[in-house]
Coordinates of C-alpha atoms in Angstrom, one line a residue:
Chain Q
M897 CA 0.0 0.0 0.0
E898 CA 2.8 2.4 0.9
K899 CA 4.4 2.1 -2.5
K900 CA 1.5 3.6 -4.4
E901 CA 2.2 7.2 -5.3
I902 CA -0.3 9.5 -3.6
S903 CA -0.8 13.0 -5.0
Q904 CA 0.4 16.0 -2.9
A905 CA -3.1 17.4 -2.9
V906 CA -4.4 14.3 -1.1
I907 CA -1.5 14.5 1.4
T908 CA -2.4 18.1 2.0
R909 CA -5.9 17.2 3.0
L910 CA -5.0 14.2 5.2
P911 CA -3.8 16.3 8.1
R912 CA -7.1 18.2 8.0
Y913 CA -9.0 14.9 8.2
Y914 CA -6.8 14.0 11.2
R915 CA -7.5 17.2 12.9
Y916 CA -11.3 16.9 12.4
L917 CA -11.4 13.3 13.6
G918 CA -9.3 14.3 16.6
E919 CA -11.9 16.9 17.5
L920 CA -14.7 14.4 17.1
L921 CA -12.8 12.0 19.4
E922 CA -12.5 14.8 22.0
N923 CA -16.3 15.1 21.8
S924 CA -16.7 11.4 22.3
I925 CA -18.2 10.8 18.8
E926 CA -17.6 7.2 17.9
R927 CA -18.8 7.1 14.3
I928 CA -19.6 9.4 11.5
S929 CA -21.0 9.2 7.9
S930 CA -19.0 10.7 5.1
N931 CA -22.0 13.1 4.6
E932 CA -21.8 14.4 8.1
L933 CA -18.0 14.7 7.9
S934 CA -18.5 16.4 4.7
K935 CA -20.8 19.0 6.2
R936 CA -18.4 19.8 9.0
M937 CA -15.3 20.0 6.9
Q938 CA -17.0 21.7 3.9
V939 CA -15.5 19.2 1.5
T940 CA -17.9 17.1 -0.7
A941 CA -18.7 13.6 0.6
S942 CA -17.4 12.1 -2.7
Q943 CA -14.1 13.9 -2.2
I944 CA -13.7 12.4 1.2
R945 CA -14.6 8.9 -0.1
Q946 CA -12.2 9.3 -3.0
D947 CA -9.4 10.5 -0.7
L948 CA -9.7 7.7 1.8
N949 CA -10.0 5.1 -1.0
N950 CA -6.4 5.9 -1.8
F951 CA -5.5 4.0 1.3
G952 CA -8.0 1.2 1.0
G953 CA -11.3 2.8 2.2
F954 CA -12.0 2.4 5.9
G955 CA -15.7 3.1 5.5
Q956 CA -18.5 0.7 5.8
Q957 CA -21.7 0.9 3.9
G958 CA -24.6 2.1 6.2
Y959 CA -22.3 2.5 9.1
G960 CA -19.9 5.3 8.1
Y961 CA -16.5 5.6 9.6
N962 CA -15.3 4.4 13.0
V963 CA -13.8 7.7 14.2
K964 CA -11.1 6.2 16.4
Y965 CA -10.0 3.6 13.9
L966 CA -9.9 6.2 11.1
H967 CA -8.0 8.7 13.2
T968 CA -5.4 6.1 14.1
E969 CA -5.0 4.8 10.6
I970 CA -4.6 8.3 9.1
G971 CA -2.1 9.0 11.9
K972 CA -0.1 5.9 10.7
I973 CA -0.3 7.0 7.0
L974 CA 1.1 10.3 8.1
G975 CA 3.9 8.6 10.0
L976 CA 2.7 10.0 13.3
D977 CA 3.3 6.7 15.0
D978 CA 7.0 7.2 14.4
K979 CA 8.9 9.4 16.9
H980 CA 11.2 12.1 15.6
N981 CA 13.8 14.1 17.6
L982 CA 14.1 17.7 16.4
I983 CA 16.4 20.6 16.8
I984 CA 15.5 24.3 16.0
I985 CA 18.2 26.4 14.4
G986 CA 17.4 30.0 15.3
A987 CA 16.2 30.7 18.9
G988 CA 14.6 34.1 18.1
N989 CA 10.9 34.8 18.7
L990 CA 9.7 32.3 16.0
G991 CA 12.1 29.6 17.2
Q992 CA 11.0 30.1 20.8
A993 CA 7.3 30.1 19.7
L994 CA 7.7 26.8 18.0
A995 CA 9.6 25.3 20.9
N996 CA 6.8 26.3 23.2
Y997 CA 4.1 24.3 21.2
T998 CA 3.4 21.2 23.1
S999 CA 1.1 20.0 20.3
F1000 CA 4.0 18.9 18.1
E1001 CA 5.1 16.5 20.8
R1002 CA 1.6 14.9 21.0
I1003 CA 2.1 13.8 17.3
G1004 CA 5.5 12.5 17.8
F1005 CA 7.8 15.5 17.2
V1006 CA 10.0 16.1 20.2
I1007 CA 12.1 19.2 20.3
K1008 CA 15.4 18.4 22.0
G1009 CA 17.5 21.5 21.5
L1010 CA 17.7 25.1 20.1
F1011 CA 20.7 26.5 18.5
D1012 CA 21.6 30.2 17.9
I1013 CA 24.6 32.2 16.9
N1014 CA 23.7 34.9 19.5
P1015 CA 25.9 34.3 22.5
K1016 CA 23.4 36.0 24.8
L1017 CA 20.9 33.3 24.2
N1018 CA 23.4 30.5 24.9
G1019 CA 22.5 28.7 28.2
I1020 CA 19.0 29.9 28.5
T1021 CA 16.1 27.3 28.2
V1022 CA 12.7 27.5 26.6
R1023 CA 10.2 25.1 28.2
G1024 CA 13.2 23.2 29.6
I1025 CA 14.9 23.0 26.2
P1026 CA 18.4 24.3 26.2
V1027 CA 19.7 26.9 23.7
K1028 CA 23.2 25.8 22.5
R1029 CA 26.0 27.2 20.4
M1030 CA 26.2 26.4 16.8
D1031 CA 29.5 24.5 17.2
E1032 CA 27.8 22.1 19.6
M1033 CA 25.3 21.0 16.9
Q1034 CA 27.1 18.1 15.3
N1035 CA 27.7 16.3 18.6
F1036 CA 24.2 17.1 19.8
I1037 CA 22.7 15.6 16.7
K1038 CA 24.5 12.4 17.2
E1039 CA 24.0 12.1 21.0
H1040 CA 20.3 12.8 20.8
S1041 CA 19.5 10.8 17.6
I1042 CA 18.1 14.0 15.9
D1043 CA 16.7 13.4 12.4
M1044 CA 14.8 16.6 11.8
A1045 CA 15.6 20.3 12.0
I1046 CA 13.5 23.4 12.0
L1047 CA 15.1 26.4 10.3
T1048 CA 14.1 29.8 11.7
I1049 CA 17.1 31.8 10.7
P1050 CA 17.3 34.7 8.1
K1051 CA 17.5 33.6 4.5
E1052 CA 21.1 34.8 4.2
R1053 CA 22.5 31.9 6.2
A1054 CA 19.8 29.3 5.6
I1055 CA 21.3 27.6 2.6
E1056 CA 24.7 27.2 4.2
V1057 CA 23.2 25.9 7.5
A1058 CA 20.9 23.5 5.6
T1059 CA 24.0 22.0 3.8
M1060 CA 25.6 21.6 7.2
L1061 CA 22.6 19.9 8.7
V1062 CA 22.5 17.4 5.7
D1063 CA 26.2 16.6 6.3
F1064 CA 25.3 15.9 10.0
G1065 CA 22.7 13.4 8.9
I1066 CA 19.5 15.4 9.1
K1067 CA 16.8 13.7 6.9
G1068 CA 14.0 16.3 7.1
I1069 CA 14.0 20.1 7.3
W1070 CA 11.0 22.3 8.3
N1071 CA 12.1 25.6 6.6
F1072 CA 10.8 28.9 7.8
A1073 CA 13.6 30.8 6.1
H1074 CA 12.3 32.9 3.1
T1075 CA 14.4 31.1 0.5
D1076 CA 14.4 27.7 -1.3
L1077 CA 17.0 25.3 0.1
N1078 CA 19.2 23.1 -2.1
V1079 CA 19.4 19.7 -0.6
P1080 CA 19.8 16.2 -1.9
D1081 CA 16.8 14.3 -3.2
D1082 CA 16.6 12.0 -0.2
V1083 CA 16.3 15.0 2.3
V1084 CA 12.7 16.1 2.7
V1085 CA 12.0 19.8 3.0
E1086 CA 8.7 21.4 3.9
N1087 CA 8.6 25.2 3.4
V1088 CA 6.6 27.6 5.4
H1089 CA 7.0 30.8 3.5
L1090 CA 5.0 33.3 5.5
S1091 CA 5.4 36.3 3.1
E1092 CA 4.0 34.1 0.3
S1093 CA 1.0 33.2 2.4
L1094 CA 0.4 36.9 3.2
M1095 CA 0.6 37.7 -0.5
R1096 CA -2.0 35.1 -1.2
L1097 CA -4.2 36.8 1.3
S1098 CA -3.5 40.2 -0.3
Y1099 CA -4.4 38.8 -3.7
N1100 CA -7.7 37.3 -2.5
L1101 CA -8.5 40.5 -0.5
K1102 CA -8.0 42.6 -3.7
Q1103 CA -10.3 40.2 -5.7
E1104 CA -13.0 40.6 -3.1
E1105 CA -12.6 44.4 -3.2
N1106 CA -12.9 44.4 -7.0
K1107 CA -16.1 42.4 -6.7
N1108 CA -17.6 45.0 -4.4
N1109 CA -16.5 47.9 -6.7
V1110 CA -18.3 46.1 -9.7
K1111 CA -21.5 45.9 -7.6
Chain F
M172 CA -8.3 41.5 -16.7
E173 CA -9.1 41.3 -13.0
K174 CA -12.4 39.7 -13.6
K175 CA -11.0 36.5 -15.1
E176 CA -10.9 33.7 -12.5
I177 CA -7.4 32.6 -11.8
S178 CA -6.8 29.2 -10.3
Q179 CA -5.4 29.1 -6.7
A180 CA -2.6 27.0 -8.0
V181 CA -1.4 29.9 -10.1
I182 CA -1.9 32.3 -7.2
T183 CA 0.2 30.1 -5.0
R184 CA 3.0 30.3 -7.5
L185 CA 2.9 34.1 -8.1
P186 CA 4.5 35.1 -4.7
R187 CA 7.4 32.8 -5.6
Y188 CA 7.9 34.5 -8.9
Y189 CA 7.7 37.8 -7.1
R190 CA 10.4 36.6 -4.6
Y191 CA 12.7 35.3 -7.4
L192 CA 12.4 38.5 -9.4
G193 CA 13.1 40.5 -6.3
E194 CA 16.3 38.6 -5.7
L195 CA 17.3 39.2 -9.4
L196 CA 16.6 42.9 -8.9
E197 CA 18.8 42.9 -5.8
N198 CA 21.5 41.4 -8.0
S199 CA 21.0 44.1 -10.7
I200 CA 19.8 41.6 -13.3
E201 CA 17.7 43.5 -15.7
R202 CA 16.3 40.9 -17.9
I203 CA 15.9 37.2 -17.9
S204 CA 14.6 34.5 -20.3
S205 CA 11.9 32.1 -19.3
N206 CA 14.5 29.3 -19.7
E207 CA 16.9 30.9 -17.2
L208 CA 14.1 31.7 -14.8
S209 CA 13.0 28.1 -15.2
K210 CA 16.4 26.8 -14.2
R211 CA 16.6 29.0 -11.1
M212 CA 13.1 28.3 -9.9
Q213 CA 13.0 24.6 -10.9
V214 CA 9.7 25.1 -12.7
T215 CA 9.4 24.3 -16.4
A216 CA 9.7 27.2 -18.8
S217 CA 6.3 26.4 -20.3
Q218 CA 4.8 26.5 -16.8
I219 CA 6.2 30.0 -16.3
R220 CA 4.9 31.2 -19.7
Q221 CA 1.5 29.7 -19.1
D222 CA 1.2 31.2 -15.6
L223 CA 2.2 34.6 -16.8
N224 CA -0.1 34.4 -19.8
N225 CA -3.0 34.4 -17.4
F226 CA -2.2 38.0 -16.9
G227 CA -1.5 39.0 -20.5
G228 CA 2.0 37.7 -20.9
F229 CA 4.8 40.3 -20.2
G230 CA 7.5 38.4 -22.2
Q231 CA 8.9 39.5 -25.5
Q232 CA 10.2 37.0 -28.1
G233 CA 14.0 36.9 -28.2
Y234 CA 14.3 39.4 -25.3
G235 CA 12.8 37.5 -22.4
Y236 CA 11.3 39.3 -19.4
N237 CA 12.1 42.8 -18.1
V238 CA 12.8 41.9 -14.5
K239 CA 11.8 45.2 -12.9
Y240 CA 8.6 45.6 -15.0
L241 CA 7.6 42.0 -14.4
H242 CA 8.3 42.4 -10.6
T243 CA 6.2 45.5 -10.4
E244 CA 3.3 44.0 -12.4
I245 CA 3.2 40.8 -10.4
G246 CA 3.3 43.0 -7.3
K247 CA 0.2 44.9 -8.6
I248 CA -1.6 41.6 -9.4
L249 CA -1.0 40.5 -5.8
G250 CA -2.3 43.8 -4.5
L251 CA 1.1 44.7 -3.0
D252 CA 0.7 48.3 -4.3
D253 CA -2.2 48.7 -1.9
K254 CA -1.5 49.5 1.8
H255 CA -3.1 47.5 4.6
N256 CA -3.1 48.3 8.3
L257 CA -3.0 45.2 10.5
I258 CA -3.5 44.2 14.0
I259 CA -2.3 41.0 15.7
I260 CA -4.5 39.3 18.2
G261 CA -2.3 37.3 20.6
A262 CA 1.0 38.9 21.7
G263 CA 2.7 35.6 22.7
N264 CA 6.0 34.5 21.0
L265 CA 4.4 33.9 17.6
G266 CA 2.6 37.3 17.6
Q267 CA 5.7 39.0 18.7
A268 CA 7.7 37.2 16.1
L269 CA 5.3 38.3 13.3
A270 CA 5.4 41.9 14.7
N271 CA 9.2 41.9 14.4
Y272 CA 9.2 41.0 10.7
T273 CA 10.0 44.2 8.8
S274 CA 9.6 42.4 5.5
F275 CA 5.8 42.5 5.7
E276 CA 5.9 46.3 5.8
R277 CA 8.0 46.4 2.7
I278 CA 5.1 44.8 0.7
G279 CA 2.5 47.1 2.2
F280 CA 1.4 45.4 5.4
V281 CA 1.8 47.6 8.3
I282 CA 1.3 46.2 11.8
K283 CA -0.2 49.0 13.9
G284 CA -1.1 47.2 17.2
L285 CA -1.1 43.9 19.2
F286 CA -3.8 42.7 21.4
D287 CA -3.7 40.3 24.2
I288 CA -5.9 39.1 27.1
N289 CA -2.8 38.8 29.4
P290 CA -2.8 41.9 31.5
K291 CA 1.1 41.5 32.0
L292 CA 1.7 42.2 28.3
N293 CA -0.5 45.3 28.3
G294 CA 1.5 48.5 27.8
I295 CA 4.7 46.8 26.5
T296 CA 5.8 47.5 22.9
V297 CA 7.3 45.2 20.2
R298 CA 9.4 47.2 17.7
G299 CA 7.5 50.3 18.9
I300 CA 4.1 48.6 18.3
P301 CA 1.9 48.8 21.5
V302 CA 0.2 45.8 23.1
K303 CA -3.3 46.8 23.9
R304 CA -6.3 45.2 25.9
M305 CA -8.9 43.3 24.0
D306 CA -11.6 45.9 25.0
E307 CA -9.6 48.6 23.2
M308 CA -9.7 46.8 19.9
Q309 CA -13.0 48.1 18.4
N310 CA -11.9 51.8 18.8
F311 CA -8.4 51.0 17.6
I312 CA -9.7 49.4 14.4
K313 CA -11.7 52.5 13.6
E314 CA -9.0 55.0 14.5
H315 CA -6.2 53.4 12.6
S316 CA -8.3 52.2 9.6
I317 CA -7.4 48.5 10.2
D318 CA -8.7 46.2 7.6
M319 CA -6.7 43.0 8.4
A320 CA -6.0 40.9 11.4
I321 CA -3.5 38.2 12.3
L322 CA -4.9 35.5 14.7
T323 CA -2.2 34.0 16.9
I324 CA -4.3 32.8 19.7
P325 CA -5.3 29.2 20.8
K326 CA -8.0 27.5 18.8
E327 CA -10.5 27.6 21.7
R328 CA -11.0 31.3 21.4
A329 CA -10.2 31.8 17.7
I330 CA -13.8 31.4 16.3
E331 CA -15.3 33.8 18.8
V332 CA -12.6 36.4 18.2
A333 CA -12.9 36.0 14.4
T334 CA -16.6 36.8 14.6
M335 CA -15.9 39.9 16.7
L336 CA -13.2 41.0 14.2
V337 CA -15.7 40.7 11.3
D338 CA -18.3 42.7 13.3
F339 CA -15.7 45.4 13.7
G340 CA -15.2 45.6 9.9
I341 CA -12.1 43.4 9.3
K342 CA -12.0 42.2 5.7
G343 CA -9.0 39.7 5.9
I344 CA -7.7 37.3 8.5
W345 CA -4.4 35.6 8.5
N346 CA -5.2 32.7 10.7
F347 CA -2.5 30.8 12.7
A348 CA -5.0 29.3 15.1
H349 CA -5.3 25.5 14.7
T350 CA -8.9 25.6 13.6
D351 CA -11.1 26.6 10.6
L352 CA -12.9 29.9 11.1
N353 CA -16.4 30.5 10.2
V354 CA -16.8 33.9 8.5
P355 CA -19.0 35.5 5.9
D356 CA -18.1 34.9 2.2
D357 CA -16.8 38.4 1.7
V358 CA -14.2 38.1 4.4
V359 CA -10.9 36.5 3.2
V360 CA -9.1 33.9 5.5
E361 CA -5.7 32.6 4.8
N362 CA -4.8 29.7 7.1
V363 CA -1.3 28.9 8.3
H364 CA -1.9 25.5 10.0
L365 CA 1.6 24.6 11.3
S366 CA 0.7 21.2 12.6
E367 CA -0.6 20.2 9.2
S368 CA 2.6 21.4 7.6
L369 CA 4.5 19.3 10.0
M370 CA 2.3 16.3 9.2
R371 CA 3.1 16.7 5.5
L372 CA 6.8 16.7 6.3
S373 CA 6.2 13.6 8.5
Y374 CA 4.4 11.8 5.6
N375 CA 7.1 12.6 3.0
L376 CA 9.9 11.6 5.4
K377 CA 8.2 8.3 6.0
Q378 CA 7.9 7.8 2.2
E379 CA 11.6 8.5 1.9
E380 CA 12.4 6.0 4.6
N381 CA 10.2 3.3 2.9
K382 CA 12.1 3.9 -0.3
N383 CA 15.4 3.3 1.4
N384 CA 14.0 0.2 3.1
V385 CA 13.0 -1.2 -0.3
K386 CA 16.5 -0.7 -1.7

């Protein structure tokens, strides 16, 4: 099943299913029809069925979906049953904000250390997580079996640091720096380009204004 | 031109063009062929031509693109020639990190105020931007012609606060709360769901591991 290539559009929707199912679980809802799920998520029921059929279905005619089972299975598909140890490079406001999120840990992503070039930050802790010097990174990665890194540094240094991380064995980078990284094919990068998100908002806002001007 | 419906996929790529063109400008590059742009951006040249043709082209056979002109025109399409006044609701680490970004201002998004329920934060400033009480919000929005808000509060209060913002006249919300908002059709929401981004990274990392296990 894992070997089938799933489109990135489906993969983008899976975490949203996971979130909604998690909320249903919190509200002790044990089963749900695709129609009901469709109404809550504002996705068509056929889209839901089609997405989940990529992974073998999970639904049962006349019964709907077992919420807990589906939540667990989607979690497995997303790899949330694996545990990852992470470091954050850049202990500024954004790095500290991310270190403070406990929700990442609940889905298997444990932040073990922060790194920063600013000597003033060296030695402080964020939610018990130590801020280290950059030259301590290589050993830290080995000692704590780190396989993922979060980049929250300015774009000027991001490409260089990413190359270093790859050399140290990092397999996945969550990149908040405003640039594209240049890493080998077997290293996974997920970009969060905030300015680009803001520009999409700007575009859609302008479209909405134009609509109103036409009226 | 504005009335033509452009797909969200194209709109998602436009900010990236804008960023690359901005970098070319910084390096004093005046014109570029679609082939050269294609190589840098790792997008096919035909994709670039097709995307830009949505807005009437801009290229010239045998000359390529005038970088400054194209950068300016894409900026206009994205609405970056408009100015927006913003507030941030939630002055925690993430809210403060966003308030500290000066790059948003350069594309027309000026953060005028932060708001937080925590009385300890009331009265402090972040890069000169004051943190205010929630009950000061309505007047502040009117006085400073605020049309956009950034939500960096926990999901539990996000829906309620979004409804309030809409009542106060906000037209666009950049939502970092881990929930979907329920707003009228003429209010634009752009979501940054960090956990979902992390789950996509997790999924792609797992696929990569599976590939290596098969080898």
